[in-house]
Amino acid sequence: MAIFSDTLALPSVSIMFFVYNLVQNRPVMNDDAAVEYLEKLQRAKGTFDHVFYVELWVAALTGLAEEYSDYPGSGGHDLLWKSFVLVKLPALIEKLEARKSSKLDENEEIKYGRHECVINQLSGFRGLFNTCNPHLEGPIEDIILFEVADISVDILKACFKRNLLRREFALRQLELEWSGSDSMEIDSYAGSILDDPNSDMIEKFVSEIPKRFMDQESRIETILRAITEWSNDQKLRHLSILCRLLGETSALLDIIHLYHHPSKILQPLEQLCNTWERSNNDDNFESYIQDCESFGIIFLFFINIIDRYELYKNLKDILCNEKGFCHMWILQSSVVYEKRSLNMEKANMVDYWVSAMSVTEDINKELIMATNPRIFIELTPTIFKYALAGINKHSISATTVTFETLSKNFEFFLKPYSSYALVGAIQWLCDDVFFKGQNTISSKVLKCLISSKDFPVSVARLVANKVMNILDNSVGSLPSVEDTETDFKLKLAAANNEPVLSSSKHPYETLFSRFWTMFKSIVYGGRQLKSTPNNMNIEYDIESPQMDLSLDLSWRGSHHLDISLFRSCLEIHGPKIFVDLIVEDILTISKKGIGYRAAELGASLITIPLCYTWNAHLHPNNLIYIFFSDALVRALDRKVNLYVQGQALGILTLIVLITWNIQSNVSTKICGKSIYEVFIEHVLPKFQNQKNDSENDINQHKETWSKLMYGPTRGFIDSLISNNNLIEEVPQLAVFKS
């Protein structure tokens, strides 16, 4: 018996969280793990196949609709969500069907009938479909009655491509002749990119990827193949063109990593950056600086991916050479060295560069060509330190120094063939300003560099947070700092082609209230914004949830789920407080009769990885152990006052027990024990009428046991025994059915 009672007009919370996590979190869960989780989640929910698939589609379309909504913070990722709806989700459904068919003896007619039923049910969500098509014009009533939404046509084509629908059904729905393939030229075009690439061809090929949904996967495969082959062959010119184009389109990077782990791109680039050497026979200066510029573009693109998805939290799983230059530089990018700690070659290199920067003449070409790009990147912060120390020795006042004075010394680092070394230097300048104050030469140099029209946007992306923190803390002590900050924000906006985010998206002091507000908003399934001055601070009125969204013609998305907020809460407050917050929220919300939705969200937060990190304490295994051994036990003992509260905790436990072990073998342990052993050891004894040695203990236990079995916590047991799949996994529960 299923106790989940979502209306189809309202996406299931657990499915919605799964969908949003795939789109928002990086690295993305691999397809095998995602399919296994979906299969187990369906077992936990006990829903029929066609209902489960409708919930998947509605959750995905809800996310896409939010991108076209007018809520603050929405927009900017519509192509990513559209790629998920039209490419990723159909692929997952196809693999889920294959997994099921390997276990069940079903013919294809049953599969076709199931998904044709899903399409027919989805056709009733006219308001949702038309919200996903913002380009359609005219009164919304006319659009619903007379127009065919483009996204629905694309979904039909995507499902037909995955062999989920019969051709006759697809043509009947479209009411037109369709060949079944929107693009047949891809193979020859992709081959020409790899065999005989040129700048225009690469640019055209890359620019079309985000909007070519029918062959998007194959084009991305071609991109990955090109990166691997050109890295192995050290074709810097071709590879730099590709990296520049990818780096300029953040939406495309997000789409690529929707399908693949970042290591697919990073490891070939890592190998190139660790090993590339200029031929000793080539002494042409123009050719050399062109190679350096290409190397710099590739290196900055490599670092940008790691920074964009915060992959530095678990470099061992991303990079393949812990002793290589890339891995070591990421860990110590802004380190400055005392010259006596360097070997002779590097110490001499620092001296040569500091001497060259102390005069007004151009940097010597021989010195440039004699400097290895990797050593140049590593030593630039040290060069800056000693160069600025030399300026101080010459009694140049920090309050009167101008960029004209420093330009002959530092403008070299703004050139395209040397700017890639600026990242560590800018970080060091920020540290120096932070510790020494604004009225220093370091602050002058920092301001002059980042305000220059030649300051590269690829570097701006990487130093943005650190620079903005310094500027935000300046309190006017740095002349014209407001202009500098404005210039830098504009440069960042141009670099990212998107609004500049605050350096503190989720302030520590507001995390608790934000967590609670977000949790309730998602559970209630509706958002009604209170009127606020300038709409700067959003408040949610969730006391009047909209339960029938399919009838609302002005529908603009019922959910706003920010995975990064939950992740920040887990990382900052730690797993113990995080799990306690979830349990407290479920107990509070369940009093209003919708505890099953709160339980679904709580189970998703505990079982689906939020953080990609080496820290095992933030892994779902540890969260589950804390839940069973501590949070759940305390809640059952002292905090459950209503049957519906116990029922909500039971649903949470049910989903966790069934879905926890994604892509793991049976030997996987939590603190040395399986999840079922932890559950049986810590939770079940409270509901078992055990005998003790002392008569007082027996009487006390009987009283406690009676309250648990026949009091409000009875809802906990009723939820668990409602699912026969769980009883198969934990036979000890069977005794409670009687």
XYZ file of C-alpha atoms in Angstrom:
738
model
C 0.000 0.000 0.000
C 1.432 3.366 -1.025
C 0.986 6.262 1.384
C 2.285 8.926 -0.982
C -0.573 11.018 -2.257
C 0.835 13.713 -4.526
C -1.514 15.121 -7.128
C -0.042 14.911 -10.617
C -0.399 18.695 -10.894
C 2.212 19.010 -8.159
C 5.633 17.420 -8.758
C 6.748 14.850 -6.230
C 9.283 16.475 -3.886
C 11.708 13.547 -4.045
C 11.607 13.452 -7.839
C 11.862 17.226 -8.043
C 14.942 17.231 -5.797
C 16.515 14.484 -7.888
C 15.924 16.477 -11.092
C 17.155 19.789 -9.687
C 20.227 18.114 -8.227
C 21.174 16.697 -11.630
C 20.830 20.104 -13.257
C 22.366 22.297 -10.551
C 25.024 20.127 -8.895
C 28.434 19.314 -10.338
C 29.895 16.830 -10.958
C 26.637 15.318 -12.137
C 25.573 11.909 -10.834
C 26.522 9.335 -13.471
C 23.727 7.748 -15.493
C 23.997 4.284 -13.928
C 23.695 5.702 -10.411
C 20.836 7.992 -11.461
C 18.885 5.130 -13.035
C 19.454 2.912 -9.990
C 18.224 5.691 -7.701
C 15.085 6.211 -9.797
C 14.315 2.506 -9.703
C 14.705 2.362 -5.923
C 12.751 5.578 -5.427
C 9.831 4.127 -7.366
C 9.948 1.032 -5.158
C 9.851 3.253 -2.083
C 6.950 5.347 -3.383
C 5.023 2.339 -4.684
C 3.715 4.253 -7.719
C 2.762 2.825 -11.118
C 5.199 3.249 -13.991
C 3.202 5.773 -15.998
C 2.501 7.916 -12.899
C 6.188 7.865 -11.979
C 7.192 8.994 -15.482
C 4.609 11.780 -15.504
C 6.046 13.044 -12.207
C 9.529 13.020 -13.753
C 8.421 15.045 -16.760
C 6.418 17.521 -14.666
C 9.378 18.096 -12.332
C 11.716 18.714 -15.281
C 9.247 21.030 -17.015
C 8.751 22.904 -13.737
C 12.456 23.682 -13.634
C 12.393 24.877 -17.245
C 9.314 27.000 -16.577
C 11.055 28.696 -13.664
C 13.817 29.819 -16.000
C 11.232 31.768 -17.980
C 9.482 33.139 -14.888
C 9.724 36.686 -13.599
C 10.898 35.758 -10.119
C 14.150 37.388 -8.932
C 17.113 35.114 -9.567
C 15.422 33.108 -12.310
C 16.663 32.975 -15.864
C 20.073 32.428 -17.431
C 19.984 28.631 -17.521
C 17.116 27.993 -19.915
C 19.314 26.147 -22.425
C 20.673 23.921 -19.663
C 17.173 23.030 -18.480
C 15.996 22.519 -22.042
C 18.914 20.156 -22.641
C 17.879 18.214 -19.566
C 14.237 18.008 -20.658
C 14.930 17.064 -24.291
C 18.150 15.041 -24.036
C 19.185 13.952 -20.546
C 15.787 12.922 -19.177
C 14.734 10.841 -22.230
C 18.127 9.109 -22.079
C 17.647 8.266 -18.390
C 14.124 6.976 -19.038
C 15.437 4.812 -21.889
C 18.083 3.308 -19.584
C 15.553 2.830 -16.800
C 13.287 0.931 -19.205
C 16.223 -1.233 -20.288
C 17.046 -1.975 -16.645
C 13.455 -2.965 -15.927
C 13.114 -5.079 -19.065
C 16.195 -7.066 -18.077
C 14.353 -8.092 -14.894
C 10.804 -8.416 -16.266
C 9.597 -10.314 -19.291
C 7.858 -7.470 -21.135
C 7.390 -6.937 -24.832
C 7.852 -3.546 -26.480
C 4.120 -3.014 -26.931
C 3.724 -2.674 -23.163
C 6.544 -0.124 -23.071
C 5.042 1.842 -25.962
C 1.623 1.845 -24.325
C 3.079 3.075 -21.055
C 4.856 6.080 -22.570
C 2.037 6.934 -24.938
C -0.180 7.109 -21.858
C 2.402 9.446 -20.289
C 2.374 11.751 -23.344
C -1.424 11.849 -23.323
C -1.454 12.809 -19.653
C 1.204 15.480 -20.152
C -0.886 17.081 -22.890
C -3.251 18.253 -20.153
C -0.601 20.555 -18.689
C -1.237 23.357 -21.176
C -0.326 26.153 -18.795
C 2.956 24.446 -17.929
C 3.852 23.797 -21.575
C 3.116 27.338 -22.646
C 5.153 28.767 -19.785
C 8.054 26.770 -21.237
C 7.526 28.569 -24.569
C 7.948 32.272 -23.776
C 8.300 33.177 -27.455
C 4.645 32.344 -28.162
C 2.626 35.538 -28.414
C -1.022 36.432 -28.049
C -3.602 35.987 -25.283
C -2.822 32.961 -23.182
C -6.371 31.621 -23.579
C -5.896 31.527 -27.365
C -2.499 29.878 -27.014
C -3.919 27.132 -24.811
C -6.864 26.488 -27.130
C -5.306 26.823 -30.560
C -1.501 26.696 -30.449
C 0.800 23.665 -30.291
C 3.573 24.327 -27.764
C 7.025 23.848 -29.288
C 8.397 22.065 -26.228
C 5.706 19.382 -26.494
C 6.685 18.733 -30.119
C 10.354 18.453 -29.107
C 9.473 16.024 -26.300
C 7.630 13.822 -28.797
C 10.649 13.792 -31.095
C 13.032 13.074 -28.213
C 10.911 10.156 -26.972
C 10.581 8.735 -30.473
C 14.366 8.961 -30.928
C 14.802 6.902 -27.738
C 12.357 4.266 -29.016
C 9.801 5.054 -26.320
C 6.951 5.757 -28.755
C 5.547 4.127 -31.870
C 6.091 6.068 -35.069
C 2.364 6.061 -35.809
C 1.607 7.606 -32.427
C 4.224 10.346 -32.846
C 2.973 11.283 -36.324
C -0.622 11.261 -35.167
C 0.231 13.610 -32.303
C 2.220 15.935 -34.540
C -0.337 15.781 -37.374
C 2.415 16.221 -39.941
C 4.940 14.251 -41.936
C 8.201 13.949 -40.068
C 11.241 12.037 -41.247
C 12.250 11.023 -37.724
C 15.608 12.777 -37.926
C 16.301 16.495 -37.736
C 19.973 16.379 -38.591
C 21.866 13.903 -40.759
C 24.866 16.067 -41.620
C 26.412 15.791 -38.180
C 28.748 12.858 -38.833
C 30.534 14.368 -41.827
C 30.679 17.774 -40.160
C 32.126 16.321 -36.965
C 34.701 14.406 -38.969
C 35.863 17.538 -40.744
C 36.325 19.306 -37.398
C 38.716 16.598 -36.243
C 40.540 16.016 -39.522
C 40.916 19.508 -40.959
C 39.985 22.111 -38.358
C 40.033 25.846 -38.825
C 38.924 28.733 -36.645
C 35.658 29.476 -38.463
C 34.637 25.828 -38.612
C 35.336 25.253 -34.912
C 33.440 28.408 -33.951
C 30.390 27.474 -36.022
C 30.405 23.917 -34.692
C 30.618 25.024 -31.033
C 28.107 27.877 -31.297
C 25.376 25.552 -32.577
C 25.640 22.974 -29.772
C 23.413 24.613 -27.103
C 20.374 24.812 -29.394
C 20.779 21.605 -31.419
C 19.058 19.234 -29.043
C 18.547 16.294 -31.388
C 22.281 15.804 -32.011
C 23.637 17.599 -28.948
C 25.103 14.483 -27.343
C 27.012 13.462 -30.478
C 28.427 16.969 -30.905
C 29.607 17.045 -27.308
C 31.241 13.658 -27.819
C 33.073 15.206 -30.775
C 34.217 18.110 -28.573
C 35.586 15.703 -25.950
C 37.318 13.653 -28.617
C 38.895 16.777 -30.099
C 40.184 17.901 -26.690
C 41.715 14.487 -26.040
C 43.336 14.104 -29.471
C 44.628 17.663 -29.724
C 46.011 17.505 -26.175
C 47.828 14.263 -26.895
C 49.219 15.678 -30.147
C 49.959 19.049 -28.459
C 48.110 21.019 -31.136
C 48.073 24.232 -29.121
C 46.578 26.522 -31.764
C 43.498 24.389 -32.480
C 43.002 23.501 -28.815
C 43.271 27.119 -27.680
C 40.576 28.183 -30.150
C 38.261 25.492 -28.804
C 39.036 26.319 -25.155
C 38.477 30.025 -25.750
C 35.069 29.402 -27.318
C 34.031 27.031 -24.535
C 35.275 29.430 -21.872
C 33.281 32.299 -23.339
C 30.027 30.312 -23.172
C 29.280 29.313 -19.591
C 25.949 27.791 -20.655
C 27.760 25.366 -22.949
C 30.129 24.310 -20.170
C 27.144 23.548 -17.939
C 25.522 21.513 -20.706
C 28.686 19.488 -21.349
C 28.977 18.668 -17.661
C 25.323 17.682 -17.546
C 26.366 14.605 -19.549
C 29.964 14.004 -18.498
C 32.247 14.087 -15.487
C 34.663 17.077 -15.567
C 37.641 14.730 -15.648
C 36.782 13.922 -19.279
C 37.914 17.438 -20.174
C 40.368 18.174 -17.387
C 42.665 15.165 -17.514
C 43.798 15.597 -21.157
C 44.346 19.322 -20.518
C 46.197 18.534 -17.289
C 48.588 16.264 -19.149
C 49.247 18.961 -21.742
C 49.820 21.719 -19.178
C 52.143 19.460 -17.165
C 54.314 18.357 -20.080
C 54.270 20.884 -22.942
C 57.717 22.116 -23.944
C 58.696 24.543 -26.661
C 61.013 23.140 -29.322
C 64.611 24.302 -28.745
C 65.152 24.609 -32.496
C 62.513 27.296 -32.932
C 63.931 30.704 -31.975
C 61.260 32.807 -33.701
C 59.942 35.287 -31.110
C 56.557 35.856 -32.773
C 55.947 32.132 -32.985
C 56.979 31.724 -29.346
C 54.632 34.364 -27.935
C 51.802 32.915 -30.020
C 52.456 29.512 -28.464
C 52.573 31.106 -24.998
C 49.264 32.844 -25.633
C 47.711 29.537 -26.731
C 49.148 27.779 -23.683
C 47.755 30.530 -21.449
C 44.255 30.221 -22.919
C 44.296 26.462 -22.320
C 45.663 26.807 -18.788
C 43.125 29.467 -17.765
C 40.281 27.402 -19.240
C 41.498 24.399 -17.248
C 41.567 26.420 -14.004
C 38.223 28.062 -14.810
C 36.424 24.681 -14.905
C 37.898 23.678 -11.545
C 36.936 27.039 -10.043
C 33.460 27.194 -11.595
C 32.382 23.848 -10.132
C 34.509 24.048 -6.935
C 36.344 20.876 -7.901
C 39.344 21.855 -5.776
C 37.455 20.215 -2.883
C 38.296 16.796 -4.277
C 41.190 17.111 -6.725
C 42.243 13.489 -6.312
C 39.144 12.296 -8.164
C 39.494 14.955 -10.866
C 43.188 15.073 -11.753
C 45.440 12.131 -12.469
C 48.860 13.402 -11.335
C 49.131 14.574 -7.729
C 52.806 15.486 -8.218
C 52.220 17.371 -11.459
C 52.420 21.118 -11.955
C 48.648 21.699 -12.224
C 47.761 19.873 -9.032
C 50.534 21.551 -7.047
C 49.787 25.050 -8.396
C 46.080 24.856 -7.526
C 46.993 24.126 -3.904
C 49.469 27.033 -3.647
C 48.679 29.470 -6.441
C 49.530 32.676 -4.542
C 52.550 31.418 -2.603
C 55.618 33.679 -2.622
C 59.054 32.230 -2.018
C 62.139 33.531 -0.327
C 64.877 33.443 -2.929
C 67.133 31.408 -0.707
C 64.514 28.614 -0.662
C 64.529 28.332 -4.466
C 66.951 26.336 -6.548
C 69.565 28.290 -8.472
C 67.642 28.310 -11.758
C 64.459 29.729 -10.223
C 66.305 32.185 -7.961
C 68.192 33.555 -10.942
C 64.941 33.767 -12.907
C 63.408 35.915 -10.169
C 66.451 38.207 -10.163
C 66.377 38.593 -13.954
C 62.705 39.507 -13.981
C 62.911 41.918 -11.038
C 65.865 43.655 -12.675
C 63.986 43.878 -15.966
C 60.975 45.433 -14.230
C 63.066 48.018 -12.399
C 63.893 49.926 -15.592
C 61.654 51.732 -18.048
C 62.842 49.747 -21.043
C 60.853 46.896 -22.561
C 61.337 43.396 -21.215
C 64.157 41.691 -23.070
C 62.961 39.187 -25.684
C 65.714 36.743 -24.757
C 64.489 36.727 -21.157
C 60.928 36.060 -22.276
C 61.962 33.161 -24.484
C 64.209 31.720 -21.779
C 61.326 31.507 -19.273
C 59.353 28.280 -19.097
C 55.607 29.117 -18.912
C 55.065 26.825 -15.923
C 57.944 28.393 -13.986
C 56.644 31.833 -14.994
C 53.198 31.022 -13.548
C 54.730 29.654 -10.358
C 57.136 32.571 -9.754
C 55.032 35.578 -10.778
C 53.760 36.289 -7.204
C 57.375 36.172 -6.006
C 58.464 38.489 -8.835
C 55.728 40.946 -7.862
C 56.797 40.861 -4.212
C 60.436 41.650 -4.913
C 59.582 44.211 -7.597
C 57.329 46.120 -5.198
C 59.962 45.862 -2.478
C 62.388 47.493 -4.929
C 59.939 50.340 -5.548
C 59.664 50.931 -1.802
C 63.460 51.071 -1.496
C 63.533 53.834 -4.114
C 61.257 55.960 -1.864
C 58.306 56.152 -4.207
C 55.420 57.332 -2.036
C 52.485 54.964 -1.930
C 50.095 57.904 -1.955
C 51.467 59.486 -5.131
C 52.361 56.492 -7.281
C 50.314 56.304 -10.500
C 49.805 53.707 -13.155
C 51.980 55.802 -15.471
C 54.825 55.350 -13.008
C 54.248 51.622 -12.730
C 53.167 50.951 -16.308
C 56.654 50.267 -17.626
C 57.104 47.733 -14.862
C 53.780 45.937 -14.902
C 52.041 46.485 -18.236
C 53.932 43.512 -19.621
C 51.717 41.220 -17.521
C 48.613 42.488 -19.303
C 49.821 41.290 -22.683
C 47.987 38.265 -24.133
C 51.085 36.063 -24.058
C 51.845 36.696 -20.352
C 48.536 37.527 -18.647
C 47.888 33.861 -17.822
C 50.455 34.254 -15.007
C 48.438 37.031 -13.322
C 46.078 34.806 -11.321
C 48.503 34.010 -8.526
C 49.906 37.545 -8.543
C 46.479 39.177 -8.144
C 45.663 36.776 -5.307
C 48.920 37.706 -3.575
C 48.227 41.439 -4.035
C 44.796 40.940 -2.426
C 46.388 39.153 0.525
C 48.988 41.903 0.879
C 46.324 44.637 0.847
C 44.238 42.708 3.371
C 47.095 42.458 5.869
C 48.839 45.809 5.254
C 45.912 48.074 4.497
C 44.704 50.093 1.540
C 47.269 52.884 1.594
C 50.060 50.781 0.091
C 51.724 50.314 -3.238
C 50.119 46.874 -3.486
C 46.673 48.448 -3.421
C 47.697 50.935 -6.113
C 49.029 48.178 -8.357
C 45.950 46.036 -7.762
C 43.616 48.900 -8.638
C 45.584 49.862 -11.743
C 45.735 46.298 -13.037
C 42.070 45.386 -12.600
C 40.911 48.775 -13.920
C 42.929 48.487 -17.107
C 40.982 47.890 -20.293
C 43.561 45.211 -21.116
C 42.922 43.204 -17.940
C 41.794 39.830 -19.375
C 38.267 38.671 -18.584
C 39.462 35.063 -18.248
C 41.606 36.154 -15.293
C 38.792 38.331 -13.912
C 36.589 35.251 -13.520
C 39.184 33.492 -11.406
C 40.065 36.342 -9.033
C 36.591 37.889 -8.801
C 35.626 36.780 -5.290
C 38.935 37.706 -3.712
C 39.150 41.113 -5.402
C 35.527 41.991 -4.615
C 36.045 41.105 -0.955
C 39.006 43.480 -0.809
C 37.026 46.224 -2.533
C 33.979 45.677 -0.321
C 36.153 46.068 2.793
C 37.957 49.166 1.590
C 35.648 51.648 3.400
C 36.766 54.444 1.110
C 40.439 54.392 2.099
C 41.481 53.599 -1.465
C 40.930 56.582 -3.800
C 38.264 56.008 -6.440
C 37.589 52.519 -5.130
C 33.926 52.832 -6.099
C 34.900 53.411 -9.707
C 37.297 50.489 -9.569
C 34.611 48.204 -8.163
C 32.096 49.317 -10.797
C 34.609 48.776 -13.601
C 35.456 45.347 -12.289
C 31.817 44.313 -11.924
C 31.171 45.384 -15.503
C 34.209 43.427 -16.653
C 32.975 40.356 -14.781
C 29.507 40.726 -16.249
C 31.017 40.883 -19.725
C 33.243 37.911 -18.942
C 30.467 35.680 -17.676
C 27.702 37.032 -19.872
C 25.573 36.884 -16.745
C 24.898 38.945 -13.586
C 27.736 39.117 -11.082
C 26.909 37.135 -7.968
C 27.567 38.446 -4.507
C 30.723 37.102 -2.929
C 28.558 35.760 -0.095
C 25.503 34.202 -1.655
C 24.375 32.510 1.529
C 25.584 34.550 4.536
C 26.302 32.464 7.604
C 23.948 34.413 9.853
C 20.907 33.831 7.606
C 21.428 30.181 6.723
C 19.030 28.818 9.349
C 16.156 31.069 8.310
C 16.878 30.544 4.608
C 16.987 26.785 5.098
C 13.635 26.834 6.899
C 12.024 29.170 4.354
C 13.241 27.130 1.396
C 12.244 23.852 3.020
C 8.677 25.025 3.670
C 8.331 26.632 0.254
C 9.266 23.406 -1.519
C 7.069 21.223 0.673
C 3.976 23.375 0.285
C 4.516 23.407 -3.456
C 3.506 27.031 -3.978
C 5.153 30.423 -3.855
C 3.264 33.641 -3.320
C 5.599 36.592 -3.012
C 4.756 39.245 -0.476
C 5.162 42.789 -1.750
C 8.571 44.062 -0.672
C 10.378 47.363 -1.346
C 12.131 47.129 -4.712
C 11.718 43.338 -4.578
C 15.225 43.136 -3.160
C 14.460 40.831 -0.235
C 12.131 37.963 -1.051
C 9.730 36.691 1.570
C 7.626 33.612 1.023
C 3.989 33.388 2.023
C 3.466 29.648 2.111
C 0.388 29.477 4.281
C -1.901 29.315 1.239
C -0.411 26.717 -1.101
C -1.739 26.490 -4.654
C -2.668 22.846 -4.929
C -4.133 22.800 -8.442
C -1.533 24.484 -10.590
C -2.805 22.988 -13.840
C -5.861 25.281 -13.678
C -3.825 28.455 -13.196
C -3.399 30.105 -16.610
C -0.785 32.556 -15.305
C 1.310 29.771 -13.779
C 4.977 30.689 -13.394
C 6.506 27.716 -11.601
C 5.494 26.322 -8.222
C 8.956 25.680 -6.818
C 12.253 27.335 -6.228
C 14.829 24.793 -5.110
C 18.385 26.007 -4.646
C 20.739 23.055 -4.152
C 23.614 25.399 -3.295
C 21.776 26.726 -0.221
C 21.354 23.231 1.214
C 24.977 22.440 0.335
C 26.200 25.605 2.090
C 24.195 24.730 5.172
C 25.732 21.258 5.294
C 29.292 22.522 4.775
C 29.081 25.413 7.246
C 26.995 23.914 10.064
C 28.172 20.324 9.709
C 26.303 17.008 9.358
C 24.932 16.834 12.935
C 23.128 20.184 12.825
C 22.091 19.578 9.196
C 20.308 16.315 10.042
C 18.749 17.842 13.151
C 17.379 20.728 11.049
C 15.771 18.277 8.643
C 14.102 16.256 11.420
C 12.846 19.389 13.199
C 11.390 20.792 9.988
C 9.611 17.522 9.203
C 8.097 17.324 12.699
C 6.859 20.919 12.435
C 5.412 20.677 8.929
C 3.805 17.279 9.480
C 1.427 18.884 12.014
C -0.351 20.450 9.027
C -0.981 17.093 7.352
C 1.618 17.166 4.556
C 4.420 15.414 6.357
C 4.907 12.964 3.492
C 6.193 15.791 1.249
C 8.516 17.033 3.987
C 9.749 13.455 4.504
C 10.478 13.074 0.791
C 12.582 16.240 0.812
C 14.380 15.183 3.972
C 15.201 11.752 2.542
C 16.554 13.361 -0.619
C 18.795 15.702 1.379
C 20.197 12.758 3.332
C 20.646 10.173 0.563
C 21.628 12.213 -2.533
C 25.193 13.626 -2.424
C 25.206 17.417 -2.064
C 28.972 17.959 -1.784
C 31.728 16.708 -4.026
C 34.480 16.563 -1.446
C 37.151 14.414 0.133
C 35.471 15.026 3.528
C 33.716 11.755 4.404
C 31.752 13.506 7.165
C 29.667 15.262 4.490
C 28.928 12.033 2.601
C 25.390 10.540 2.678
C 26.711 7.497 4.566
C 27.604 9.672 7.550
C 24.339 11.617 7.379
C 22.390 8.341 7.411
C 24.371 7.048 10.384
C 23.708 10.258 12.343
C 20.025 10.052 11.457
C 19.532 6.472 12.660
C 21.868 6.466 15.656
C 20.969 9.881 17.042
C 18.398 12.207 15.445
C 15.660 9.629 14.799
C 16.067 7.960 18.193
C 15.764 11.302 20.032
C 12.751 12.311 17.966
C 10.904 9.059 18.683
C 11.690 9.313 22.382
C 10.750 12.923 23.073
C 9.446 14.903 20.101
C 6.653 12.914 18.433
C 3.305 14.071 19.818
C 1.005 13.277 16.896
C 0.390 10.195 14.790
C 1.124 12.167 11.599
C 4.541 13.144 12.970
C 5.446 9.513 13.529
C 4.088 8.692 10.082
C 6.277 11.372 8.467
C 9.394 10.019 10.193
C 8.418 6.547 9.005
C 8.192 7.720 5.394
C 11.596 9.380 5.751
C 13.074 6.163 7.147
C 11.395 4.064 4.455
C 12.874 6.080 1.583
C 16.322 6.198 3.181
C 16.399 2.427 3.743
C 15.400 1.616 0.165
C 17.343 4.245 -1.789
C 20.555 4.680 0.182
C 22.905 2.176 -1.473
C 23.366 3.741 -4.923
C 26.114 2.199 -7.052
C 27.560 0.308 -4.094
C 28.196 -3.357 -3.456
C 26.840 -5.325 -0.521
C 30.061 -4.891 1.434
C 29.549 -1.131 1.743
C 29.504 -0.230 5.424
C 28.537 2.769 7.509
C 30.929 2.938 10.452
C 31.657 -0.750 9.892
C 28.012 -1.783 9.642
C 25.425 -2.024 6.886
C 22.576 0.476 6.942
C 20.146 -2.258 7.934
C 22.360 -3.287 10.846
C 22.492 0.330 12.040
C 18.707 0.605 11.772
C 18.096 -2.725 13.537
C 20.597 -1.909 16.297
C 19.507 1.638 17.133
C 15.846 1.964 16.142
C 14.003 -1.366 16.187
C 14.774 -2.267 19.837
C 12.531 0.586 20.927
C 9.537 -1.175 19.399
C 10.399 -4.669 20.605
C 9.010 -5.932 23.919
C 12.307 -7.226 25.289
C 12.751 -8.850 28.711
C 15.297 -7.538 31.204
C 16.845 -8.918 34.336
C 15.276 -6.429 36.769
C 11.538 -6.346 37.431
C 11.656 -2.549 37.586
C 13.393 -2.501 34.225
C 10.730 -4.801 32.800
C 7.902 -2.566 34.017
C 9.655 0.573 32.822
C 10.346 -0.973 29.421
C 6.752 -2.187 29.077
C 5.497 1.330 29.766
C 7.881 2.846 27.224
C 7.152 0.113 24.690
C 3.405 0.579 25.100
C 3.698 4.326 24.434
C 5.758 3.698 21.324
C 3.580 0.927 19.947
C 0.176 2.410 20.687
C 0.932 6.096 20.988
C 1.761 8.727 18.350
C 4.882 6.863 17.219
C 2.699 4.027 15.953
C 2.541 6.048 12.735
C 6.261 5.367 12.330
C 5.752 1.594 12.248
C 2.643 1.847 10.065
C 4.624 3.742 7.425
C 7.399 1.161 7.378
C 5.164 -1.919 7.120
C 3.095 -0.325 4.352
C 5.876 -1.156 1.869
C 6.426 -4.850 1.114
C 9.735 -4.074 -0.613
C 11.163 -2.839 2.678
C 9.924 -5.882 4.580
C 11.859 -8.062 2.132
C 15.026 -6.096 2.988
C 14.352 -5.995 6.762
C 12.424 -9.186 7.681
C 12.375 -8.112 11.343
C 9.603 -5.664 10.417
C 7.239 -8.478 9.427
C 6.305 -9.114 13.064
C 4.651 -5.687 13.249
C 2.174 -6.503 10.460
C 0.376 -8.763 12.910
